[in-house]
Short mmCIF file of C-alpha atoms and ligand atoms in Angstrom, two decimals:
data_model
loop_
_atom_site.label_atom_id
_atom_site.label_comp_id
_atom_site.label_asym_id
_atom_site.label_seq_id
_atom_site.Cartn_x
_atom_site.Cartn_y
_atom_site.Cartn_z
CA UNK A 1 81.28 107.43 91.52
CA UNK A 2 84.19 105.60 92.70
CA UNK A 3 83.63 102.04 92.71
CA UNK A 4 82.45 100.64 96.37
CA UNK A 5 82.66 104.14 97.80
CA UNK A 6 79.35 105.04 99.62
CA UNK A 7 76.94 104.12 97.28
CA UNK A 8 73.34 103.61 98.39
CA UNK A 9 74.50 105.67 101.78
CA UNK A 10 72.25 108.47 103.33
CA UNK A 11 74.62 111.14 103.88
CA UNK A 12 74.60 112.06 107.37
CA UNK A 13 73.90 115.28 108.64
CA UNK A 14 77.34 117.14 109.03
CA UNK A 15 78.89 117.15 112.07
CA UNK A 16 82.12 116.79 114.06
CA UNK A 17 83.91 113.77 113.74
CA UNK A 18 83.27 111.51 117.37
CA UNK A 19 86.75 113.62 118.67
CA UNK A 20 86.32 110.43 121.82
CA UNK A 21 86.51 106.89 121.05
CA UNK A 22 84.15 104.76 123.38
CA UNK A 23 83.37 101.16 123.26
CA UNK A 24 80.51 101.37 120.79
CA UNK A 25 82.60 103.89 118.85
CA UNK A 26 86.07 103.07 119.37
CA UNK A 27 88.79 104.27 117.46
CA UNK A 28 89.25 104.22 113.94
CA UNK A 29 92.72 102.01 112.50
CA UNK A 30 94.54 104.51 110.17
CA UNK A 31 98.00 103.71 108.06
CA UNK A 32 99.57 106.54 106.47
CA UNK A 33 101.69 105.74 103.71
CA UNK A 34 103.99 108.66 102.48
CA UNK A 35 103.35 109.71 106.22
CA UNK A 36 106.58 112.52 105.95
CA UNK A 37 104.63 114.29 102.98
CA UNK A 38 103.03 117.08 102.90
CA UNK A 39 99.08 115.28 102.21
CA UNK A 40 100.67 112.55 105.00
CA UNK A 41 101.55 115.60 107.45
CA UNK A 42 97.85 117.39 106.68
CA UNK A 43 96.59 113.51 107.48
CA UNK A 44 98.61 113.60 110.36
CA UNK A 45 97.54 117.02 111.55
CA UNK A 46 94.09 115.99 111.26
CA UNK A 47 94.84 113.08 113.12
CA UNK A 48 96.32 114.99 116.14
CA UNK A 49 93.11 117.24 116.34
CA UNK A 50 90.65 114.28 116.78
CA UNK A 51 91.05 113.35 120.40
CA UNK A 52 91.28 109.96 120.31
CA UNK A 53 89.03 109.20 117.39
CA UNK A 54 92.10 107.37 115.29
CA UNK A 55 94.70 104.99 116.20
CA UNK A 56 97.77 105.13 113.70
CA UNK A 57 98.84 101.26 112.31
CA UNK A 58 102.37 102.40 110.43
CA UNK A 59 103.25 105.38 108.82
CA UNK A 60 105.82 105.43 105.99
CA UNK A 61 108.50 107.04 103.96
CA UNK A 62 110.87 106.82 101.75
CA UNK A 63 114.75 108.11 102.95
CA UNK A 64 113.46 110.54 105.40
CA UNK A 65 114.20 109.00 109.10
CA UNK A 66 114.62 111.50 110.97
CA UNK A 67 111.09 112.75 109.70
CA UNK A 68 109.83 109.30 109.93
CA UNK A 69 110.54 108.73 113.43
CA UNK A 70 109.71 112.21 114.09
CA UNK A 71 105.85 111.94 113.23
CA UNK A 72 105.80 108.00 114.05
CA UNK A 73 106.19 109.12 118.15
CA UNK A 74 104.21 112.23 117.90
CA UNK A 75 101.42 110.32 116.54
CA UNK A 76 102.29 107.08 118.14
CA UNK A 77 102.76 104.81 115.42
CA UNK A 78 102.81 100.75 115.87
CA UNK A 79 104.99 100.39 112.91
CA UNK A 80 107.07 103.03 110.95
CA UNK A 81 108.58 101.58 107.78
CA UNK A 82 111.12 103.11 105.60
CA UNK A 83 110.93 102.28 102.10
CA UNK A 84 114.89 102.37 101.36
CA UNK A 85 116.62 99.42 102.91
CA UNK A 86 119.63 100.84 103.85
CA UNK A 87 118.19 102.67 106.01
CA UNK A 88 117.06 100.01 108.72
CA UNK A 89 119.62 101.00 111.32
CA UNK A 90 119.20 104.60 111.09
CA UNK A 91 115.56 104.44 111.45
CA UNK A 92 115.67 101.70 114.59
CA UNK A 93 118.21 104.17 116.10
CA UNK A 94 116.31 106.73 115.58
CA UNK A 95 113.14 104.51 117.32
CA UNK A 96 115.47 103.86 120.33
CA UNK A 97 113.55 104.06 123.38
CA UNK A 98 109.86 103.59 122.18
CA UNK A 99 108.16 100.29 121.15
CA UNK A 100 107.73 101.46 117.40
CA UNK A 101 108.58 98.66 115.68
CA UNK A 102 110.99 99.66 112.60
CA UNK A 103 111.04 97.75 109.27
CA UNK A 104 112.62 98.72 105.70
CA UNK A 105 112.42 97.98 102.21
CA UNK A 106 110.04 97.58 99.72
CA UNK A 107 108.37 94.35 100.56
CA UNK A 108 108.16 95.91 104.25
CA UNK A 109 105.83 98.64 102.73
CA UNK A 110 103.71 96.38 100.66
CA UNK A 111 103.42 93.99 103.86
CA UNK A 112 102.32 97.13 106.23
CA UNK A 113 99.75 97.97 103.77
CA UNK A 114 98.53 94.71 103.78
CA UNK A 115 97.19 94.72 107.29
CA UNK A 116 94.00 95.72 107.09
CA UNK A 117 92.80 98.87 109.53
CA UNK A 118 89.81 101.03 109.05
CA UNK A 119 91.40 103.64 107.15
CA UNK A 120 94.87 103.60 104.45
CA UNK A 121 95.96 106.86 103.18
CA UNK A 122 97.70 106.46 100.13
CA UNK A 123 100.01 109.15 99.84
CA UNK A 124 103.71 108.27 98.35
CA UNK A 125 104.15 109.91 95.03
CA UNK A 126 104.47 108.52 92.01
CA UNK A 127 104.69 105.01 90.70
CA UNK A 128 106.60 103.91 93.64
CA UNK A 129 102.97 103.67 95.93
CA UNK A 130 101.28 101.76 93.34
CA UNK A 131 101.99 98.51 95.29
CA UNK A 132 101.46 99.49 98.43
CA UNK A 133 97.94 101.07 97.41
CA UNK A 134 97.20 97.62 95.81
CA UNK A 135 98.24 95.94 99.10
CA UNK A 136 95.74 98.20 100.87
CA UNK A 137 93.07 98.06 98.29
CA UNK A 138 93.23 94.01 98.85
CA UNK A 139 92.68 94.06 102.09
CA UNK A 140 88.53 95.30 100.98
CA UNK A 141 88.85 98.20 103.92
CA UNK A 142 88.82 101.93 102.84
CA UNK A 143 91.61 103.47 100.69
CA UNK A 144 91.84 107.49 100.63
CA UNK A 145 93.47 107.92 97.36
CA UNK A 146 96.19 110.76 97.15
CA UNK A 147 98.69 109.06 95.03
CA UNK A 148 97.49 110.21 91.30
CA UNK A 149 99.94 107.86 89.37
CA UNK A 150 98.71 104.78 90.40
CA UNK A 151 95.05 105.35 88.82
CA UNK A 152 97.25 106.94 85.62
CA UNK A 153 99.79 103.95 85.34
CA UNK A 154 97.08 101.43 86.27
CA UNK A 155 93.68 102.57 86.36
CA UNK A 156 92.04 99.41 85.15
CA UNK A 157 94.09 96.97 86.99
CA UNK A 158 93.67 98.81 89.89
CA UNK A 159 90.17 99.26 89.62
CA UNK A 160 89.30 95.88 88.80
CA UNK A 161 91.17 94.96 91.90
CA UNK A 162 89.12 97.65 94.07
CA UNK A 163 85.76 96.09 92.51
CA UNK A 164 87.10 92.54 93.24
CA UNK A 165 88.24 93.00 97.05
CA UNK A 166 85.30 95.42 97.90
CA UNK A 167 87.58 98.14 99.25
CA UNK A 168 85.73 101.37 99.47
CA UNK A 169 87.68 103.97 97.13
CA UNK A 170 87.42 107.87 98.29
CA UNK A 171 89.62 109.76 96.35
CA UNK A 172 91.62 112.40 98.00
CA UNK A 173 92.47 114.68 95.19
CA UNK A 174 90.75 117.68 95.54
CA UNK A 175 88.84 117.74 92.44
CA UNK A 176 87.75 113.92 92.93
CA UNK A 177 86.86 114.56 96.49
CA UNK A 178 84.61 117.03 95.17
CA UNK A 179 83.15 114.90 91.94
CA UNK A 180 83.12 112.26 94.28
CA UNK A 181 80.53 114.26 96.46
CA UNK A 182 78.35 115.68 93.73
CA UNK A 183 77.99 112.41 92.04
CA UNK A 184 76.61 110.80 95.11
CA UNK A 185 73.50 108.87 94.04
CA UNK A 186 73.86 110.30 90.36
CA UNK A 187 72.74 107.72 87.74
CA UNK A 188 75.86 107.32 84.98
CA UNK A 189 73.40 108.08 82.01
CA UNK A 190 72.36 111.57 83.69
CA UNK A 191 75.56 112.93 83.77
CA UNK A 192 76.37 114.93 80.89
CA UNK A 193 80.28 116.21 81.86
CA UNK A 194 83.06 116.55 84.54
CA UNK A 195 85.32 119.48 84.51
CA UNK A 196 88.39 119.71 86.60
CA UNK A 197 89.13 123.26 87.64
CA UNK A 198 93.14 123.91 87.55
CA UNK A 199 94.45 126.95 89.23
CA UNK A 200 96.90 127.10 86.13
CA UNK A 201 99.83 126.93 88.50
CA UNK A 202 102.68 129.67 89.33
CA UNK A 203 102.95 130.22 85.36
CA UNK A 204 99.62 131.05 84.77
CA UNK A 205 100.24 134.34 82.81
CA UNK A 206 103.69 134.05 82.06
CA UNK A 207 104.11 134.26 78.48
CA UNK A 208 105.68 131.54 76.62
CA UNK A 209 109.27 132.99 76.95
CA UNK A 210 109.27 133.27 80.68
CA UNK A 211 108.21 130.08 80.98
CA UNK A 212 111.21 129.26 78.91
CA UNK A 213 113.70 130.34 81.45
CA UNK A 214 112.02 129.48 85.00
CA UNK A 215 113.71 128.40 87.63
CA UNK A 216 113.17 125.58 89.81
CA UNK A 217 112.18 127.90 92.56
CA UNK A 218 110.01 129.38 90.50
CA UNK A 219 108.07 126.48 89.51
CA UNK A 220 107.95 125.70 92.80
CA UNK A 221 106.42 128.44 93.99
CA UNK A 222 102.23 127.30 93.76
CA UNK A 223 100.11 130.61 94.42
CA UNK A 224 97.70 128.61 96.38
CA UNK A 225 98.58 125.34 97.17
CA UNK A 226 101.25 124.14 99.43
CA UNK A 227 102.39 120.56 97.99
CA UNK A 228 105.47 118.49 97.44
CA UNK A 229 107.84 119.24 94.62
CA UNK A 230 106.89 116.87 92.07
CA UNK A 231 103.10 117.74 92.24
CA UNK A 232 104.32 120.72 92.18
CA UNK A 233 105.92 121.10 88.92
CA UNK A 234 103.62 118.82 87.58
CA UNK A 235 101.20 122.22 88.27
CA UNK A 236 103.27 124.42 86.71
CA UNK A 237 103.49 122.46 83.59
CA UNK A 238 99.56 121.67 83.77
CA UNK A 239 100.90 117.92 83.52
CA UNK A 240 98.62 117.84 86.74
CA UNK A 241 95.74 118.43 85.21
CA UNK A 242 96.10 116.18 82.85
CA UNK A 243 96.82 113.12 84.90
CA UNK A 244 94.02 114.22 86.66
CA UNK A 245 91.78 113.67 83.61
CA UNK A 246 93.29 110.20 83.76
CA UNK A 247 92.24 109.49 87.30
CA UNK A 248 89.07 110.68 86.73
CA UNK A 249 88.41 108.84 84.14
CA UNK A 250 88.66 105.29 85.99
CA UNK A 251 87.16 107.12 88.88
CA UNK A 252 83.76 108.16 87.60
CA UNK A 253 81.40 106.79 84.53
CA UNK A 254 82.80 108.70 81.63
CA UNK A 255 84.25 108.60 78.83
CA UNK A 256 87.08 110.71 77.55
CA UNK A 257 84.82 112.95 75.56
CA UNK A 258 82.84 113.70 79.14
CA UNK A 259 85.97 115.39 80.83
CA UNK A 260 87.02 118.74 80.51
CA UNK A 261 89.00 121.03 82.38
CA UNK A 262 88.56 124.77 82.97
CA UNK A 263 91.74 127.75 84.84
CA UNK A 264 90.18 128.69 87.99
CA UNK A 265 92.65 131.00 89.55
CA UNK A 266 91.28 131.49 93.03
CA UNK A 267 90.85 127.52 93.42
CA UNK A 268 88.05 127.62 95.10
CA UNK A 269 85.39 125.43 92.97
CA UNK A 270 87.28 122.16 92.58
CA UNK A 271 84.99 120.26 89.89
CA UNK A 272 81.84 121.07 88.07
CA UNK A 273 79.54 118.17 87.03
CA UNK A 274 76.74 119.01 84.32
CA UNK A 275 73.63 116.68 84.09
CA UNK A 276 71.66 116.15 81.30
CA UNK A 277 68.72 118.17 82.24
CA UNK A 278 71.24 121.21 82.54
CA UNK A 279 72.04 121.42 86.12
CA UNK A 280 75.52 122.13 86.76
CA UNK A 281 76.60 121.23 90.06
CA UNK A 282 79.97 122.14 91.77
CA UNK A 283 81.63 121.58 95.49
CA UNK A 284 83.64 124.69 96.97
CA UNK A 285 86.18 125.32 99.67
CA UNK A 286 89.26 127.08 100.65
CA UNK A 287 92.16 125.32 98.84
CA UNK A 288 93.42 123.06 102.19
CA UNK A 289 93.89 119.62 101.26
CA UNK A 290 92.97 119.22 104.96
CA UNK A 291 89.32 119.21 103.28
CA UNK A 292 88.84 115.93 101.68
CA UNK A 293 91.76 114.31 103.80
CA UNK A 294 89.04 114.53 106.28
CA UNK A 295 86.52 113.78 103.93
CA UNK A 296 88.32 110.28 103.35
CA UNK A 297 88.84 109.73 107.06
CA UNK A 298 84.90 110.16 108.18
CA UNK A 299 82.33 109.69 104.75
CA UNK A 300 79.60 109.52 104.68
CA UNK A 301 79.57 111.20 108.31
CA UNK A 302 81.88 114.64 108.20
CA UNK A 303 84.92 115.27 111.21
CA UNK A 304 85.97 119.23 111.78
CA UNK A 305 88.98 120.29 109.35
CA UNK A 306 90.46 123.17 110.97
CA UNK A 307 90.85 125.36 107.26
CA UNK A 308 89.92 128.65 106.71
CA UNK A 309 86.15 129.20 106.32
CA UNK A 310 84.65 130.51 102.65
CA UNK A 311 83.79 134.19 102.66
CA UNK A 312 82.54 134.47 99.23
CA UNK A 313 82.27 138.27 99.95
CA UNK A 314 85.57 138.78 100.71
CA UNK A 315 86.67 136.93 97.70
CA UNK A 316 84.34 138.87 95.75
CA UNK A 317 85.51 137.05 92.34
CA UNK A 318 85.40 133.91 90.55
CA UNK A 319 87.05 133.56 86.84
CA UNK A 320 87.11 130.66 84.73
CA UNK A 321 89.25 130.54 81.18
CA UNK A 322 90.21 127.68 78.84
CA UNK A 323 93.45 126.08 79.14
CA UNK A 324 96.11 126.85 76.67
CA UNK A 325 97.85 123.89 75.18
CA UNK A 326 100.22 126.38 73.81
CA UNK A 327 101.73 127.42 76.31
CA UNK A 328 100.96 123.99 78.48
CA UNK A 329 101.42 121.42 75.84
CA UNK A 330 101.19 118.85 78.65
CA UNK A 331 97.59 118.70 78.37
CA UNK A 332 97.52 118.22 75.19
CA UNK A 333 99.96 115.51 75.56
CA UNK A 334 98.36 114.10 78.67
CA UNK A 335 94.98 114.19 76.70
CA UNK A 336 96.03 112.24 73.97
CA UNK A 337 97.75 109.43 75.76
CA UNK A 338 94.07 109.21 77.88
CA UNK A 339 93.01 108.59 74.15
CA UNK A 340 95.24 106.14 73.04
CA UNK A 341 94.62 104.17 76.21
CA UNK A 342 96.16 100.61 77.33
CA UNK A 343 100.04 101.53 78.23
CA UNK A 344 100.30 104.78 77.17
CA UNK A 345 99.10 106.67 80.65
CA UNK A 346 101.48 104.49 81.76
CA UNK A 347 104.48 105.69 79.64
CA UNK A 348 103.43 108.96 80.01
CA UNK A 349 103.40 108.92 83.90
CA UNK A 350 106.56 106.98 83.56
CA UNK A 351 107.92 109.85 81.47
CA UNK A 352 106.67 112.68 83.28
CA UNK A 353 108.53 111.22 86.47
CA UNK A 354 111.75 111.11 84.98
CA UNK A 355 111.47 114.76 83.13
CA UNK A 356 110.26 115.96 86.70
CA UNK A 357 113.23 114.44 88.59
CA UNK A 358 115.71 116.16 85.97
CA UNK A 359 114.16 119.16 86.14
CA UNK A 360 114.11 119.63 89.76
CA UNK A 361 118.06 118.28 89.55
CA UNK A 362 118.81 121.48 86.92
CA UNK A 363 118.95 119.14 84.36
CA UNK A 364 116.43 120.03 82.31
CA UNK A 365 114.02 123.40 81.33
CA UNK A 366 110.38 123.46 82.40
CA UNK A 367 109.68 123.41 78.39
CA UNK A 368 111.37 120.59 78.18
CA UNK A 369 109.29 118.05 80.45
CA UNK A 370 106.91 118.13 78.06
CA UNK A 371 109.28 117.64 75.07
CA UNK A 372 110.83 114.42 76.65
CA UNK A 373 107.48 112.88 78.00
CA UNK A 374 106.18 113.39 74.47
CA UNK A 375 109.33 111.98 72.29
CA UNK A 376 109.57 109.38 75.39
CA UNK A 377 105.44 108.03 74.14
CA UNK A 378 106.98 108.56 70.29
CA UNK A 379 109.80 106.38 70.92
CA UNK A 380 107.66 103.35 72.98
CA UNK A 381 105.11 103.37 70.41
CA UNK A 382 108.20 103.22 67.65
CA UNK A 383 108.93 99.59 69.97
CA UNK A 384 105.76 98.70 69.99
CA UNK A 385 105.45 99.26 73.87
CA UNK A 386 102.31 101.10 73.25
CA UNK A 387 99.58 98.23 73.87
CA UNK A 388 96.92 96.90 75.74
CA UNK A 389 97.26 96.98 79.26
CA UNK A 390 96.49 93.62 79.97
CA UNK A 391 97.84 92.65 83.79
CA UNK A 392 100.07 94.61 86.69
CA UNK A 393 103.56 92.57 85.87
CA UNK A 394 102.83 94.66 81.75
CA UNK A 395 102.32 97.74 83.27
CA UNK A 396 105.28 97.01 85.57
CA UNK A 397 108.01 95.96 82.69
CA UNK A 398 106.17 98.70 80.59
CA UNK A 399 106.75 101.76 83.27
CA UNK A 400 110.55 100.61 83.88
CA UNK A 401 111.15 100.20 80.15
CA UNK A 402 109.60 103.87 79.65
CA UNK A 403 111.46 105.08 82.48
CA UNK A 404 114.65 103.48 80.47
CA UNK A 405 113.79 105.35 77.25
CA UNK A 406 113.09 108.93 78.77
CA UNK A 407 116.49 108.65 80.81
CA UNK A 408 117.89 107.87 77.52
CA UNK A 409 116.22 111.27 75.79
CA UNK A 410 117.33 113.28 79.04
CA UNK A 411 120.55 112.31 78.61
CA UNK A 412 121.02 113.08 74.75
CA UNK A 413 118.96 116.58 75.26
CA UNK A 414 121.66 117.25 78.32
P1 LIG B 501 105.52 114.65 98.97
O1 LIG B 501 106.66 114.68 98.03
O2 LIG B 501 105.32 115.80 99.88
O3 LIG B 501 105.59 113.30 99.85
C1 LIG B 501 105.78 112.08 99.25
C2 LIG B 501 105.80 110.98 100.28
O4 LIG B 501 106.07 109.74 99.59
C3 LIG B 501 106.88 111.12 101.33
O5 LIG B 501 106.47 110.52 102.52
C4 LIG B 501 108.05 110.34 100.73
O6 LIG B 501 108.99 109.88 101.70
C5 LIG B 501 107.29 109.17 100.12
N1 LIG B 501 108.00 108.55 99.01
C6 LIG B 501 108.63 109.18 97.98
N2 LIG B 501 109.18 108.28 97.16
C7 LIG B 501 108.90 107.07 97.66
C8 LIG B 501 109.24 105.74 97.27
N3 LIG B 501 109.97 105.48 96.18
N4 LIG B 501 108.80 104.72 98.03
C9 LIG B 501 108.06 104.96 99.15
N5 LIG B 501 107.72 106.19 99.58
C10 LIG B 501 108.12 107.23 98.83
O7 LIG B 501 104.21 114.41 98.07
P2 LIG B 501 102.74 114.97 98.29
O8 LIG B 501 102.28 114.69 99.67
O9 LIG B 501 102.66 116.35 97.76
O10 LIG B 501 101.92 114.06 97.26
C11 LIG B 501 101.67 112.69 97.53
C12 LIG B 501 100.70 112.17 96.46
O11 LIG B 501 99.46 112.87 96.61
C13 LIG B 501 101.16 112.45 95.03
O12 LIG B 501 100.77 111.39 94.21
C14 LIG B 501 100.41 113.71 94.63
O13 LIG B 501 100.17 113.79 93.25
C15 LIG B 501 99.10 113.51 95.40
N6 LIG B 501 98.42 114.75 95.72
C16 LIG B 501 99.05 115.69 96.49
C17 LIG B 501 98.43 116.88 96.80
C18 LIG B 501 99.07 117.89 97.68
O14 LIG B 501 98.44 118.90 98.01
N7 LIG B 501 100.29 117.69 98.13
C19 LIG B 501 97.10 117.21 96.23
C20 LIG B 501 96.51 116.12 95.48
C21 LIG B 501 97.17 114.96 95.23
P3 LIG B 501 110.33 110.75 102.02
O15 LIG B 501 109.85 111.95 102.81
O16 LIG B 501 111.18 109.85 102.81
O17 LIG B 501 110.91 111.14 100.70
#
């Protein structure tokens, strides 16, 4: 169970989110951050549907304005900050004629986050939102966690800091949304294991030498999920799933040992939890992140998602297979930095962004992600960079230094 996240609560019986706010239920405070995304549009869409139920703080982004300004009117934003600081001007001109107020920059994000409302969405990917979530998860209000990489690059820090500020952690990912739900209540000693389901991504039964020679566009091409590029490819290489093991990990009351993972290709059971006394327990719906989005927004009560309803007779089938580290070594890889512990899910996060960014710029192969996230954790544990994890300012110098390394391999593979 996430730490400070509805425990002790009776769930209430489902039911449409209040779509009114009144003055004994008024509106609920809601920053988006990663707002132009695509979980920050499905927040956003969610938003829109609920009458006047939430009241949007800031949304942010990254180098999209005209995005940024686009959804910060629509949804009638206080704030709208843009995390590159060149971009002030653009964005205020692109504000004109509203009272939005415009900021930029990196300590503009953190300082956005750390205004507490009801509600923060974390949803920038990658490294880059681990401060802002931090800022948010200080202010001891609710966090929905999207962004994977700040649990991987800094699950203990982080969750030490979610314990210490009382913030109530729901995490967004699909699979934690849905271990998040069985465990409700569960005791830590009478769970037995987690498994992740993966939908083994656009490669699924490619053989090895396909895989070899995929395009971009074809590892962008998700059969069920509609996400942003770096998630992504991170699917297609299974790298997902194994970051994923990572999260859970600080999420829940496991240890590695408890956490599996099984190929689920229609995607619609997101996690199975066994308990000691042999029950298996799993959560299903139609793959629409839309689903624990709204989860996050209204636990332990439940608002409407507008996804399409489960017709287990029309889908007729559900398979489950092992994962093959052969021809997704990323798990295995992912797996064994999980092991190692300390810095190394930090490195290999670190890593894994780099490869990802190279291989979306042509740079690199899909087999090669894997290859430079695993010689990049060779080379840091050569230096000795492989170590406790003992504060956020380590994990910091220890994620750029990575970073330096893998650019380093990139560049001498290219
Ligand atoms: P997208 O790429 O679609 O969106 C990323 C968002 O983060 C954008 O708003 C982007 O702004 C912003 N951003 C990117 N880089 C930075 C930066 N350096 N500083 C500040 N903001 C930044 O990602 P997704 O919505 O797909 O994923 C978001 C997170 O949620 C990821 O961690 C992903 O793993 C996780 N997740 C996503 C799922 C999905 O279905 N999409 C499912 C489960 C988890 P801009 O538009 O300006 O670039």
């Amino acid at each position: 169970m996430a730490a400070g996240a509805g425990q002790g609560e009776t769930m209430a019986l489902a039911g449409p989110h209040s779509a009114k706010a009144t003055s004994a239920n008024p509106p609920q405070r809601l920053t988006v951050l990663g707002a132009t995304g695509s979980i920050g549009a499905s927040t956003l869409d969610l938003v829109a549907r609920s009458g006047s139920a939430f009241e949007v703080f800031a949304v942010t982004a990254h180098a999209n304005v005209e995005a940024l300004a686009a959804c910060a009117r629509s949804c009638g934003a206080e704030r709208a900050v843009i995390g590159d600081a060149t971009l002030y001007k653009a964005l205020k001109d692109a504000l004109s004629g509203t009272s939005i107020a415009a900021a930029a920059g990196e300590e503009a994000l953190i300082e956005a986050a750390s205004v507490p409302v009801d509600c923060t969405i974390a949803a920038i990917v990658g490294a880059a939102g681990l401060k802002p979530a931090l800022a948010a998860v200080r202010t001891g209000r609710r966090l929905g966690l999207a962004n994977k990489e700040c649990l991987v690059s800094a699950g203990d820090v982080f969750m030490r800091e979610v314990a210490r500020a009382g913030c109530e952690l729901i995490p967004v990912d699909s699979e934690h949304s849905a271990a998040f739900q069985v465990l409700k209540d569960a005791a830590p000693e009478s769970i037995e294991r987690i498994v992740l389901t993966a939908s083994g991504g656009p490669f699924r039964d490619w053989p090895i030498e396909r895989i070899a020679i995929a395009s971009r566009a074809d590892a962008l091409n998700h059969p069920n999920w509609s996400m942003g590029s770096k998630i992504s490819v991170d699917s297609a290489t299974m790298m997902n799933k194994g970051l994923e093991l990572i999260e859970a990990l600080h999420l829940f009351p496991v240890a590695t040992h408890q956490l599996g993972m099984l190929v689920h290709p229609q995607s619609i059971v997101h996690c199975l939890v066994s308990f000691v006394d042999g029950s298996v327990l799993a959560q299903m719906a139609e793959p629409d992140m839309r689903t624990p989005i709204a989860l996050a927004l209204s636990w332990p009560q439940r608002m409407a998602a507008p996804t399409k309803r489960l017709d287990l007779a029309e889908i007729a089938q559900l398979t489950f297979q092992a994962a093959d580290e052969v021809r997704f070594p990323a798990i295995r890889i992912a797996r064994a930095a999980m092991e190692r512990g300390g810095t190394a899910p930090a490195v290999l996060n670190a890593a894994n962004e780099i490869a990802v960014a190279a291989f979306l710029d042509g740079r690199l192969r899909v087999p090669d992600i894997a290859v430079m996230v695993e010689e990049t954790l060779g080379m840091a544990d050569r230096e000795g960079l492989l170590a406790e994890a003992v504060g956020l300012e380590a994990i910091i110098s220890c994620d750029q230094e990575a970073r330096r390394l893998c650019r380093e391999i990139v560049a001498g593979r290219t």
